[in-house]
Structures are given as C-alpha cells and as structure tokens.
Amino acid sequence: MSERQNLSWTACDTLAAQGKKPSIGLVREWTIATTGAKKGSDGDVQKDINDWYADLLKLKRDKGVAGLPDAVATLTRELWRFAVESANDGLAAERTALAAEKAEAEKLIDLAQEDTLAAIEIANELKGKLTIANAALLGRDEQIKRLEQTLIEQRATLQAKDERIAGLGGELSRKAEEHAAGLAELDGLRKHSLLEIERARAESRQWKAEFTRVETESKAAAHAYREKISTLDSELSGAKGRLGAVEESLAAANKRTEIVEAGLSAAKPENSIVRQRFASAKKPGAGKLIRRR
C-alpha cells in the first residue's frame, strides 16, 4: 500500500469513527489538516476511498461479525453493502462532475491557449509598433533639437528686435513730445490768427459800413449837385440866348454859386473835387461840368 493510499484509508477510518461518510472533499480536508499538503489527485483519492469500502466489505463478508448473532451480522453486512452502493453512487456523481469540470477545464485551456496565441501575436505586433515608435521618437528627438536651436536663434533675433523697438520707442516718444509742443504752438498761432481775422472782419465791416454811408451821402450830394448844375446849365443856356443881359445873368449865377459853395463846405473832403469843378463853372465860357465817376 502506498503512502497516499494509507493516508486516505486512515482519513476514511477517522471519518467513519466520527459518523461521517468518507468523500473526496472530507478526505482531502482531513489530509491537508493532518499533513499540511495535498496528496494525489481527486481521482486517486476517490480510488482510495473505493478500495477502503471494498476492503471493509470483504472483511465483513469473510469473517462475519464476531460475537454477534447471525441476524445482526446479516443486518450489518447489508448496511455496509448499502454504504458501498451509496459510495459508488456518490462516486459516479462525483465522476460525472469531475468529467464536466475536466471538459470545462479543457475548454478553458483551449481558450487560454488561443488567448495566449492571440496575445503572442498582439505582443509581436506591439513590439513592431514599439520599434517603429522608437524610431519615430528618435526622429522626433532630432527634430526637437533642431527646433530648440531654431528657437534659440529666434529668441536672439527677437531680443535684438526688442532692443531696436525700445530705441525706436524712445525716439518716437521724443518726436511725440516735439509734435505735441508744435501742435500747442500751432494752436496758439491759430487762435491768434482767428482773433486777428475776427478783428480784421470787424474793421472790414466797420469800414464797409462807413464806405456805404459815405457813398450814400456822396450819391445824394451828387444828385443834388446834378440838379443844381442842370438848373445852372439851363440858366447859362438862357444867358447865352440873352446877350443883352449877360452881366446880370452872371451876377445872379455867381450869387447862386456862392450859395452852392456854402452847401459844399459842409460836405466831406472826399467831395472836394465836386466843389472845384463847380467853382470852375463861374468862369465865363466854361462848358458843362464833368460828372464824378
């Protein structure tokens, strides 16, 4: 008898003494609790249990039950037969369950193998992708180095441009200040010019009004002078027709001239030319006065 079988039979004796029916689970549990290790497969343990039942039945049949009546011995043998048959039925059920578990395990193994092959293929594919990715990363690293170098150069260029912009900003500020000062000066000149223009316009309006007034007065005086000259011309024409009364007519004309001169003395100096021309009418033989344009 092997060590495993002996251990299994000891477990069966112990379980039977405790009033428990030996089974694979109970024998395995007792074996592990006793030795701290699993002994044999489930099939081996079930075979040991079957052998234990067979040996026990054979022992009872061959030797009988010592000290017991035949009826009691018969009952005991029937009890052991029933126990063996029950054990066989349990064994068949356990075998069926084990067969189902084995089939399921084989399916799981097949699936695991398939998964393993698929995993190997995926791993190989990933290795290829990883190789490509590593190559791409190396290229990216070189590109990044070139970009960093370009960035350094661009930063230097930008710094130079910033310095140039700062200089131009200072120059622009100075010119802006000069421009603002020029605008202030120009605004002052513009305001002064507007004041001068307004003053000139006021003077122009004043002179224009004065000119209009003088012109109106001059036209009125000239109109009066023309009427008077027309009268004098009529009188002179009459005097020419009356040769006999020339001196008398001249005296009367001189008197009227004096009256006109008195009126002219009150007029503006601008009308002096009219008085001169009118005074010349006193001379004998003078023609008509030239009208003032």
mmCIF file of C-alpha atoms in Angstrom:
data_model
loop_
_atom_site.group_PDB
_atom_site.id
_atom_site.type_symbol
_atom_site.label_atom_id
_atom_site.label_comp_id
_atom_site.label_asym_id
_atom_site.label_seq_id
_atom_site.Cartn_x
_atom_site.Cartn_y
_atom_site.Cartn_z
ATOM 1 C CA MET A 1 0.000 0.000 0.000
ATOM 2 C CA SER A 2 1.336 3.407 -0.959
ATOM 3 C CA GLU A 3 1.743 6.281 1.454
ATOM 4 C CA ARG A 4 -1.089 8.183 -0.201
ATOM 5 C CA GLN A 5 -3.466 5.164 0.000
ATOM 6 C CA ASN A 6 -2.545 4.542 3.588
ATOM 7 C CA LEU A 7 -3.199 8.205 4.420
ATOM 8 C CA SER A 8 -6.524 8.112 2.578
ATOM 9 C CA TRP A 9 -7.641 4.928 4.395
ATOM 10 C CA THR A 10 -6.649 6.488 7.743
ATOM 11 C CA ALA A 11 -8.783 9.505 6.862
ATOM 12 C CA CYS A 12 -11.694 7.162 5.997
ATOM 13 C CA ASP A 13 -11.365 5.295 9.304
ATOM 14 C CA THR A 14 -11.317 8.571 11.218
ATOM 15 C CA LEU A 15 -14.347 9.933 9.364
ATOM 16 C CA ALA A 16 -16.270 6.655 9.854
ATOM 17 C CA ALA A 17 -15.442 6.716 13.576
ATOM 18 C CA GLN A 18 -16.917 10.279 13.662
ATOM 19 C CA GLY A 19 -20.078 9.033 11.939
ATOM 20 C CA LYS A 20 -19.246 10.847 8.671
ATOM 21 C CA LYS A 21 -19.408 9.296 5.214
ATOM 22 C CA PRO A 22 -15.960 9.429 3.559
ATOM 23 C CA SER A 23 -15.813 11.593 0.435
ATOM 24 C CA ILE A 24 -13.157 13.262 -1.691
ATOM 25 C CA GLY A 25 -13.730 16.643 -0.055
ATOM 26 C CA LEU A 26 -13.701 15.336 3.523
ATOM 27 C CA VAL A 27 -10.681 13.084 2.912
ATOM 28 C CA ARG A 28 -8.822 15.972 1.181
ATOM 29 C CA GLU A 29 -9.697 18.320 4.032
ATOM 30 C CA TRP A 30 -8.517 15.809 6.690
ATOM 31 C CA THR A 31 -5.335 15.047 4.742
ATOM 32 C CA ILE A 32 -4.394 18.732 4.347
ATOM 33 C CA ALA A 33 -5.219 19.430 8.006
ATOM 34 C CA THR A 34 -3.109 16.461 9.114
ATOM 35 C CA THR A 35 -0.086 16.652 6.804
ATOM 36 C CA GLY A 36 -0.353 20.234 5.594
ATOM 37 C CA ALA A 37 -0.140 19.105 1.943
ATOM 38 C CA LYS A 38 -2.356 17.775 -0.831
ATOM 39 C CA LYS A 39 -1.756 14.106 -1.587
ATOM 40 C CA GLY A 40 -2.622 12.813 -5.062
ATOM 41 C CA SER A 41 -5.319 13.888 -7.476
ATOM 42 C CA ASP A 42 -9.048 13.714 -6.915
ATOM 43 C CA GLY A 43 -9.223 10.537 -8.979
ATOM 44 C CA ASP A 44 -6.530 8.909 -6.854
ATOM 45 C CA VAL A 45 -8.296 9.890 -3.622
ATOM 46 C CA GLN A 46 -11.632 8.526 -4.935
ATOM 47 C CA LYS A 47 -9.935 5.235 -5.863
ATOM 48 C CA ASP A 48 -8.501 5.017 -2.346
ATOM 49 C CA ILE A 49 -11.981 5.554 -0.872
ATOM 50 C CA ASN A 50 -13.465 2.874 -3.126
ATOM 51 C CA ASP A 51 -10.725 0.457 -2.152
ATOM 52 C CA TRP A 52 -11.363 1.248 1.524
ATOM 53 C CA TYR A 53 -15.080 0.439 1.104
ATOM 54 C CA ALA A 54 -14.259 -2.783 -0.840
ATOM 55 C CA ASP A 55 -11.752 -3.948 1.747
ATOM 56 C CA LEU A 56 -14.138 -3.232 4.568
ATOM 57 C CA LEU A 57 -16.970 -5.154 2.828
ATOM 58 C CA LYS A 58 -14.699 -8.086 2.039
ATOM 59 C CA LEU A 59 -13.539 -8.164 5.631
ATOM 60 C CA LYS A 60 -17.111 -8.298 6.918
ATOM 61 C CA ARG A 61 -18.139 -10.980 4.491
ATOM 62 C CA ASP A 62 -15.194 -13.242 5.119
ATOM 63 C CA LYS A 63 -15.018 -13.057 8.867
ATOM 64 C CA GLY A 64 -18.535 -12.082 9.848
ATOM 65 C CA VAL A 65 -19.129 -10.039 12.868
ATOM 66 C CA ALA A 66 -17.543 -11.654 15.864
ATOM 67 C CA GLY A 67 -19.763 -12.119 18.885
ATOM 68 C CA LEU A 68 -22.924 -11.056 17.038
ATOM 69 C CA PRO A 69 -25.918 -13.174 16.159
ATOM 70 C CA ASP A 70 -26.354 -14.114 12.516
ATOM 71 C CA ALA A 71 -29.337 -11.810 12.116
ATOM 72 C CA VAL A 72 -27.362 -8.886 13.431
ATOM 73 C CA ALA A 73 -24.350 -9.826 11.303
ATOM 74 C CA THR A 74 -26.597 -10.042 8.241
ATOM 75 C CA LEU A 75 -28.013 -6.624 9.005
ATOM 76 C CA THR A 76 -24.521 -5.262 9.429
ATOM 77 C CA ARG A 77 -23.405 -6.695 6.086
ATOM 78 C CA GLU A 78 -26.489 -5.211 4.400
ATOM 79 C CA LEU A 79 -25.686 -1.897 5.997
ATOM 80 C CA TRP A 80 -22.152 -1.997 4.668
ATOM 81 C CA ARG A 81 -23.400 -3.039 1.225
ATOM 82 C CA PHE A 82 -25.793 -0.147 1.234
ATOM 83 C CA ALA A 83 -22.975 2.155 2.283
ATOM 84 C CA VAL A 84 -20.764 0.839 -0.513
ATOM 85 C CA GLU A 85 -23.529 1.248 -3.079
ATOM 86 C CA SER A 86 -24.182 4.742 -1.822
ATOM 87 C CA ALA A 87 -20.498 5.425 -2.039
ATOM 88 C CA ASN A 88 -20.475 4.080 -5.599
ATOM 89 C CA ASP A 89 -23.455 6.284 -6.489
ATOM 90 C CA GLY A 90 -21.672 9.254 -4.948
ATOM 91 C CA LEU A 91 -18.552 8.259 -6.818
ATOM 92 C CA ALA A 92 -20.460 8.130 -10.105
ATOM 93 C CA ALA A 93 -21.913 11.542 -9.447
ATOM 94 C CA GLU A 94 -18.537 12.885 -8.492
ATOM 95 C CA ARG A 95 -17.028 11.285 -11.568
ATOM 96 C CA THR A 96 -19.687 12.950 -13.714
ATOM 97 C CA ALA A 97 -18.975 16.293 -12.028
ATOM 98 C CA LEU A 98 -15.251 15.720 -12.424
ATOM 99 C CA ALA A 99 -15.748 14.860 -16.090
ATOM 100 C CA ALA A 100 -17.756 18.063 -16.565
ATOM 101 C CA GLU A 101 -15.107 20.023 -14.690
ATOM 102 C CA LYS A 102 -12.412 18.372 -16.776
ATOM 103 C CA ALA A 103 -14.232 19.235 -20.017
ATOM 104 C CA GLU A 104 -14.712 22.786 -18.801
ATOM 105 C CA ALA A 105 -11.062 22.933 -17.787
ATOM 106 C CA GLU A 106 -10.021 21.624 -21.209
ATOM 107 C CA LYS A 107 -12.180 24.305 -22.827
ATOM 108 C CA LEU A 108 -10.597 26.884 -20.612
ATOM 109 C CA ILE A 109 -7.174 25.513 -21.509
ATOM 110 C CA ASP A 110 -8.021 25.681 -25.212
ATOM 111 C CA LEU A 111 -9.315 29.224 -24.779
ATOM 112 C CA ALA A 112 -6.247 30.094 -22.756
ATOM 113 C CA GLN A 113 -4.032 28.660 -25.482
ATOM 114 C CA GLU A 114 -5.965 30.595 -28.106
ATOM 115 C CA ASP A 115 -5.723 33.700 -25.957
ATOM 116 C CA THR A 116 -2.044 33.007 -25.497
ATOM 117 C CA LEU A 117 -1.501 32.747 -29.257
ATOM 118 C CA ALA A 118 -3.516 35.892 -29.786
ATOM 119 C CA ALA A 119 -1.582 37.565 -27.001
ATOM 120 C CA ILE A 120 1.675 36.460 -28.623
ATOM 121 C CA GLU A 121 0.519 37.881 -31.957
ATOM 122 C CA ILE A 122 -0.574 41.090 -30.247
ATOM 123 C CA ALA A 123 2.730 41.208 -28.388
ATOM 124 C CA ASN A 124 4.666 40.743 -31.631
ATOM 125 C CA GLU A 125 2.545 43.416 -33.276
ATOM 126 C CA LEU A 126 3.104 45.703 -30.322
ATOM 127 C CA LYS A 127 6.823 45.009 -30.477
ATOM 128 C CA GLY A 128 6.811 46.032 -34.140
ATOM 129 C CA LYS A 129 4.825 49.142 -33.336
ATOM 130 C CA LEU A 130 7.139 49.833 -30.430
ATOM 131 C CA THR A 131 10.153 49.558 -32.735
ATOM 132 C CA ILE A 132 8.513 51.948 -35.189
ATOM 133 C CA ALA A 133 7.562 54.261 -32.338
ATOM 134 C CA ASN A 134 11.125 54.219 -31.011
ATOM 135 C CA ALA A 135 12.419 55.113 -34.457
ATOM 136 C CA ALA A 136 9.819 57.862 -34.697
ATOM 137 C CA LEU A 137 10.810 59.111 -31.248
ATOM 138 C CA LEU A 138 14.443 59.245 -32.288
ATOM 139 C CA GLY A 139 13.435 61.284 -35.322
ATOM 140 C CA ARG A 140 11.285 63.475 -33.122
ATOM 141 C CA ASP A 141 14.189 63.978 -30.727
ATOM 142 C CA GLU A 142 16.380 65.167 -33.605
ATOM 143 C CA GLN A 143 13.589 67.409 -34.800
ATOM 144 C CA ILE A 144 13.109 68.768 -31.289
ATOM 145 C CA LYS A 145 16.835 69.534 -31.067
ATOM 146 C CA ARG A 146 16.676 71.388 -34.386
ATOM 147 C CA LEU A 147 13.578 73.258 -33.235
ATOM 148 C CA GLU A 148 15.257 74.169 -29.950
ATOM 149 C CA GLN A 149 18.246 75.522 -31.858
ATOM 150 C CA THR A 150 15.914 77.459 -34.146
ATOM 151 C CA LEU A 151 14.058 78.731 -31.083
ATOM 152 C CA ILE A 152 17.311 79.944 -29.535
ATOM 153 C CA GLU A 153 18.184 81.800 -32.740
ATOM 154 C CA GLN A 154 14.688 83.278 -32.964
ATOM 155 C CA ARG A 155 14.880 84.393 -29.333
ATOM 156 C CA ALA A 156 18.179 86.141 -30.048
ATOM 157 C CA THR A 157 16.593 87.800 -33.085
ATOM 158 C CA LEU A 158 13.542 88.808 -31.052
ATOM 159 C CA GLN A 159 15.775 90.236 -28.337
ATOM 160 C CA ALA A 160 17.610 92.320 -30.912
ATOM 161 C CA LYS A 161 14.275 93.445 -32.329
ATOM 162 C CA ASP A 162 13.017 94.285 -28.842
ATOM 163 C CA GLU A 163 16.098 96.428 -28.250
ATOM 164 C CA ARG A 164 15.585 98.106 -31.608
ATOM 165 C CA ILE A 165 11.893 98.644 -30.793
ATOM 166 C CA ALA A 166 12.835 100.110 -27.410
ATOM 167 C CA GLY A 167 15.184 102.556 -29.147
ATOM 168 C CA LEU A 168 12.543 103.448 -31.687
ATOM 169 C CA GLY A 169 10.018 103.841 -28.865
ATOM 170 C CA GLY A 170 12.281 106.375 -27.164
ATOM 171 C CA GLU A 171 12.767 108.235 -30.425
ATOM 172 C CA LEU A 172 9.036 108.113 -31.055
ATOM 173 C CA SER A 173 8.338 109.487 -27.573
ATOM 174 C CA ARG A 174 10.757 112.354 -28.158
ATOM 175 C CA LYS A 175 9.192 113.140 -31.524
ATOM 176 C CA ALA A 176 5.732 112.867 -29.983
ATOM 177 C CA GLU A 177 6.718 115.429 -27.356
ATOM 178 C CA GLU A 178 8.114 117.704 -30.068
ATOM 179 C CA HIS A 179 4.969 117.179 -32.108
ATOM 180 C CA ALA A 180 2.798 117.984 -29.083
ATOM 181 C CA ALA A 181 4.820 121.158 -28.463
ATOM 182 C CA GLY A 182 4.481 122.084 -32.134
ATOM 183 C CA LEU A 183 0.754 121.441 -32.004
ATOM 184 C CA ALA A 184 0.456 123.625 -28.910
ATOM 185 C CA GLU A 185 2.394 126.403 -30.642
ATOM 186 C CA LEU A 186 0.364 125.941 -33.806
ATOM 187 C CA ASP A 187 -2.843 126.049 -31.793
ATOM 188 C CA GLY A 188 -1.705 129.287 -30.191
ATOM 189 C CA LEU A 189 -0.924 130.729 -33.605
ATOM 190 C CA ARG A 190 -4.261 129.511 -34.900
ATOM 191 C CA LYS A 191 -6.128 131.170 -32.049
ATOM 192 C CA HIS A 192 -4.143 134.379 -32.535
ATOM 193 C CA SER A 193 -4.838 134.227 -36.279
ATOM 194 C CA LEU A 194 -8.536 133.712 -35.617
ATOM 195 C CA LEU A 195 -8.549 136.720 -33.330
ATOM 196 C CA GLU A 196 -6.718 138.782 -35.941
ATOM 197 C CA ILE A 197 -9.122 137.571 -38.642
ATOM 198 C CA GLU A 198 -12.102 138.400 -36.456
ATOM 199 C CA ARG A 199 -10.663 141.827 -35.688
ATOM 200 C CA ALA A 200 -9.976 142.393 -39.396
ATOM 201 C CA ARG A 201 -13.507 141.310 -40.245
ATOM 202 C CA ALA A 202 -14.903 143.688 -37.654
ATOM 203 C CA GLU A 203 -12.790 146.510 -39.055
ATOM 204 C CA SER A 204 -13.822 145.481 -42.564
ATOM 205 C CA ARG A 205 -17.491 145.580 -41.582
ATOM 206 C CA GLN A 206 -16.905 148.958 -39.951
ATOM 207 C CA TRP A 207 -15.106 150.351 -42.983
ATOM 208 C CA LYS A 208 -17.699 148.856 -45.286
ATOM 209 C CA ALA A 209 -20.487 150.490 -43.325
ATOM 210 C CA GLU A 210 -18.584 153.757 -43.338
ATOM 211 C CA PHE A 211 -17.954 153.425 -47.060
ATOM 212 C CA THR A 212 -21.624 152.670 -47.671
ATOM 213 C CA ARG A 213 -22.635 155.674 -45.615
ATOM 214 C CA VAL A 214 -20.168 157.960 -47.406
ATOM 215 C CA GLU A 215 -21.165 156.526 -50.754
ATOM 216 C CA THR A 216 -24.833 157.110 -49.991
ATOM 217 C CA GLU A 217 -24.156 160.644 -48.867
ATOM 218 C CA SER A 218 -21.951 161.252 -51.902
ATOM 219 C CA LYS A 219 -24.644 159.946 -54.243
ATOM 220 C CA ALA A 220 -27.257 162.124 -52.585
ATOM 221 C CA ALA A 221 -24.988 165.177 -52.789
ATOM 222 C CA ALA A 222 -24.043 164.405 -56.372
ATOM 223 C CA HIS A 223 -27.732 164.051 -57.265
ATOM 224 C CA ALA A 224 -28.404 167.442 -55.714
ATOM 225 C CA TYR A 225 -25.381 168.831 -57.464
ATOM 226 C CA ARG A 226 -26.565 167.458 -60.765
ATOM 227 C CA GLU A 227 -29.966 169.035 -60.309
ATOM 228 C CA LYS A 228 -28.310 172.308 -59.446
ATOM 229 C CA ILE A 229 -25.890 172.010 -62.355
ATOM 230 C CA SER A 230 -28.824 171.201 -64.628
ATOM 231 C CA THR A 231 -30.501 174.344 -63.413
ATOM 232 C CA LEU A 232 -27.295 176.296 -63.942
ATOM 233 C CA ASP A 233 -26.950 174.838 -67.395
ATOM 234 C CA SER A 234 -30.478 175.949 -68.197
ATOM 235 C CA GLU A 235 -29.757 179.362 -66.847
ATOM 236 C CA LEU A 236 -26.473 179.534 -68.733
ATOM 237 C CA SER A 237 -28.250 178.463 -71.883
ATOM 238 C CA GLY A 238 -30.782 181.209 -71.259
ATOM 239 C CA ALA A 239 -27.948 183.644 -70.625
ATOM 240 C CA LYS A 240 -26.341 182.739 -73.929
ATOM 241 C CA GLY A 241 -29.635 183.413 -75.633
ATOM 242 C CA ARG A 242 -29.929 186.733 -73.908
ATOM 243 C CA LEU A 243 -26.826 188.522 -74.990
ATOM 244 C CA GLY A 244 -28.024 191.706 -73.661
ATOM 245 C CA ALA A 245 -28.329 190.519 -70.094
ATOM 246 C CA VAL A 246 -25.038 188.594 -69.763
ATOM 247 C CA GLU A 247 -23.638 190.541 -66.857
ATOM 248 C CA GLU A 248 -26.834 190.453 -64.928
ATOM 249 C CA SER A 249 -27.204 186.740 -65.522
ATOM 250 C CA LEU A 250 -23.579 186.172 -64.466
ATOM 251 C CA ALA A 251 -24.132 188.147 -61.301
ATOM 252 C CA ALA A 252 -27.153 186.062 -60.462
ATOM 253 C CA ALA A 253 -25.199 182.899 -61.305
ATOM 254 C CA ASN A 254 -22.317 183.999 -59.071
ATOM 255 C CA LYS A 255 -24.712 184.544 -56.251
ATOM 256 C CA ARG A 256 -26.221 181.150 -56.691
ATOM 257 C CA THR A 257 -22.712 179.711 -56.867
ATOM 258 C CA GLU A 258 -21.863 181.198 -53.540
ATOM 259 C CA ILE A 259 -24.947 179.524 -52.080
ATOM 260 C CA VAL A 260 -23.817 176.182 -53.534
ATOM 261 C CA GLU A 261 -20.280 176.658 -52.182
ATOM 262 C CA ALA A 262 -21.719 177.284 -48.752
ATOM 263 C CA GLY A 263 -23.549 173.924 -49.026
ATOM 264 C CA LEU A 264 -20.433 172.178 -50.283
ATOM 265 C CA SER A 265 -18.325 173.443 -47.417
ATOM 266 C CA ALA A 266 -20.449 171.280 -45.097
ATOM 267 C CA ALA A 267 -19.819 168.096 -47.177
ATOM 268 C CA LYS A 268 -16.959 165.547 -46.743
ATOM 269 C CA PRO A 269 -13.474 166.307 -48.014
ATOM 270 C CA GLU A 270 -13.996 163.375 -50.416
ATOM 271 C CA ASN A 271 -16.360 165.630 -52.407
ATOM 272 C CA SER A 272 -13.836 168.477 -52.815
ATOM 273 C CA ILE A 273 -13.373 167.652 -56.476
ATOM 274 C CA VAL A 274 -17.052 168.371 -56.989
ATOM 275 C CA ARG A 275 -16.650 171.849 -55.477
ATOM 276 C CA GLN A 276 -13.621 172.522 -57.628
ATOM 277 C CA ARG A 277 -15.458 171.506 -60.748
ATOM 278 C CA PHE A 278 -18.457 173.526 -59.664
ATOM 279 C CA ALA A 279 -16.293 176.550 -58.919
ATOM 280 C CA SER A 280 -14.867 176.397 -62.394
ATOM 281 C CA ALA A 281 -18.382 176.958 -63.707
ATOM 282 C CA LYS A 282 -18.127 180.590 -62.623
ATOM 283 C CA LYS A 283 -15.650 181.330 -65.362
ATOM 284 C CA PRO A 284 -17.181 182.758 -68.494
ATOM 285 C CA GLY A 285 -17.392 180.382 -71.418
ATOM 286 C CA ALA A 286 -16.998 177.279 -69.290
ATOM 287 C CA GLY A 287 -18.761 174.129 -70.548
ATOM 288 C CA LYS A 288 -20.811 171.616 -68.610
ATOM 289 C CA LEU A 289 -19.204 170.068 -65.505
ATOM 290 C CA ILE A 290 -17.669 166.615 -65.873
ATOM 291 C CA ARG A 291 -19.663 164.143 -63.820
ATOM 292 C CA ARG A 292 -17.821 162.360 -60.995
ATOM 293 C CA ARG A 293 -17.448 158.729 -61.740
#
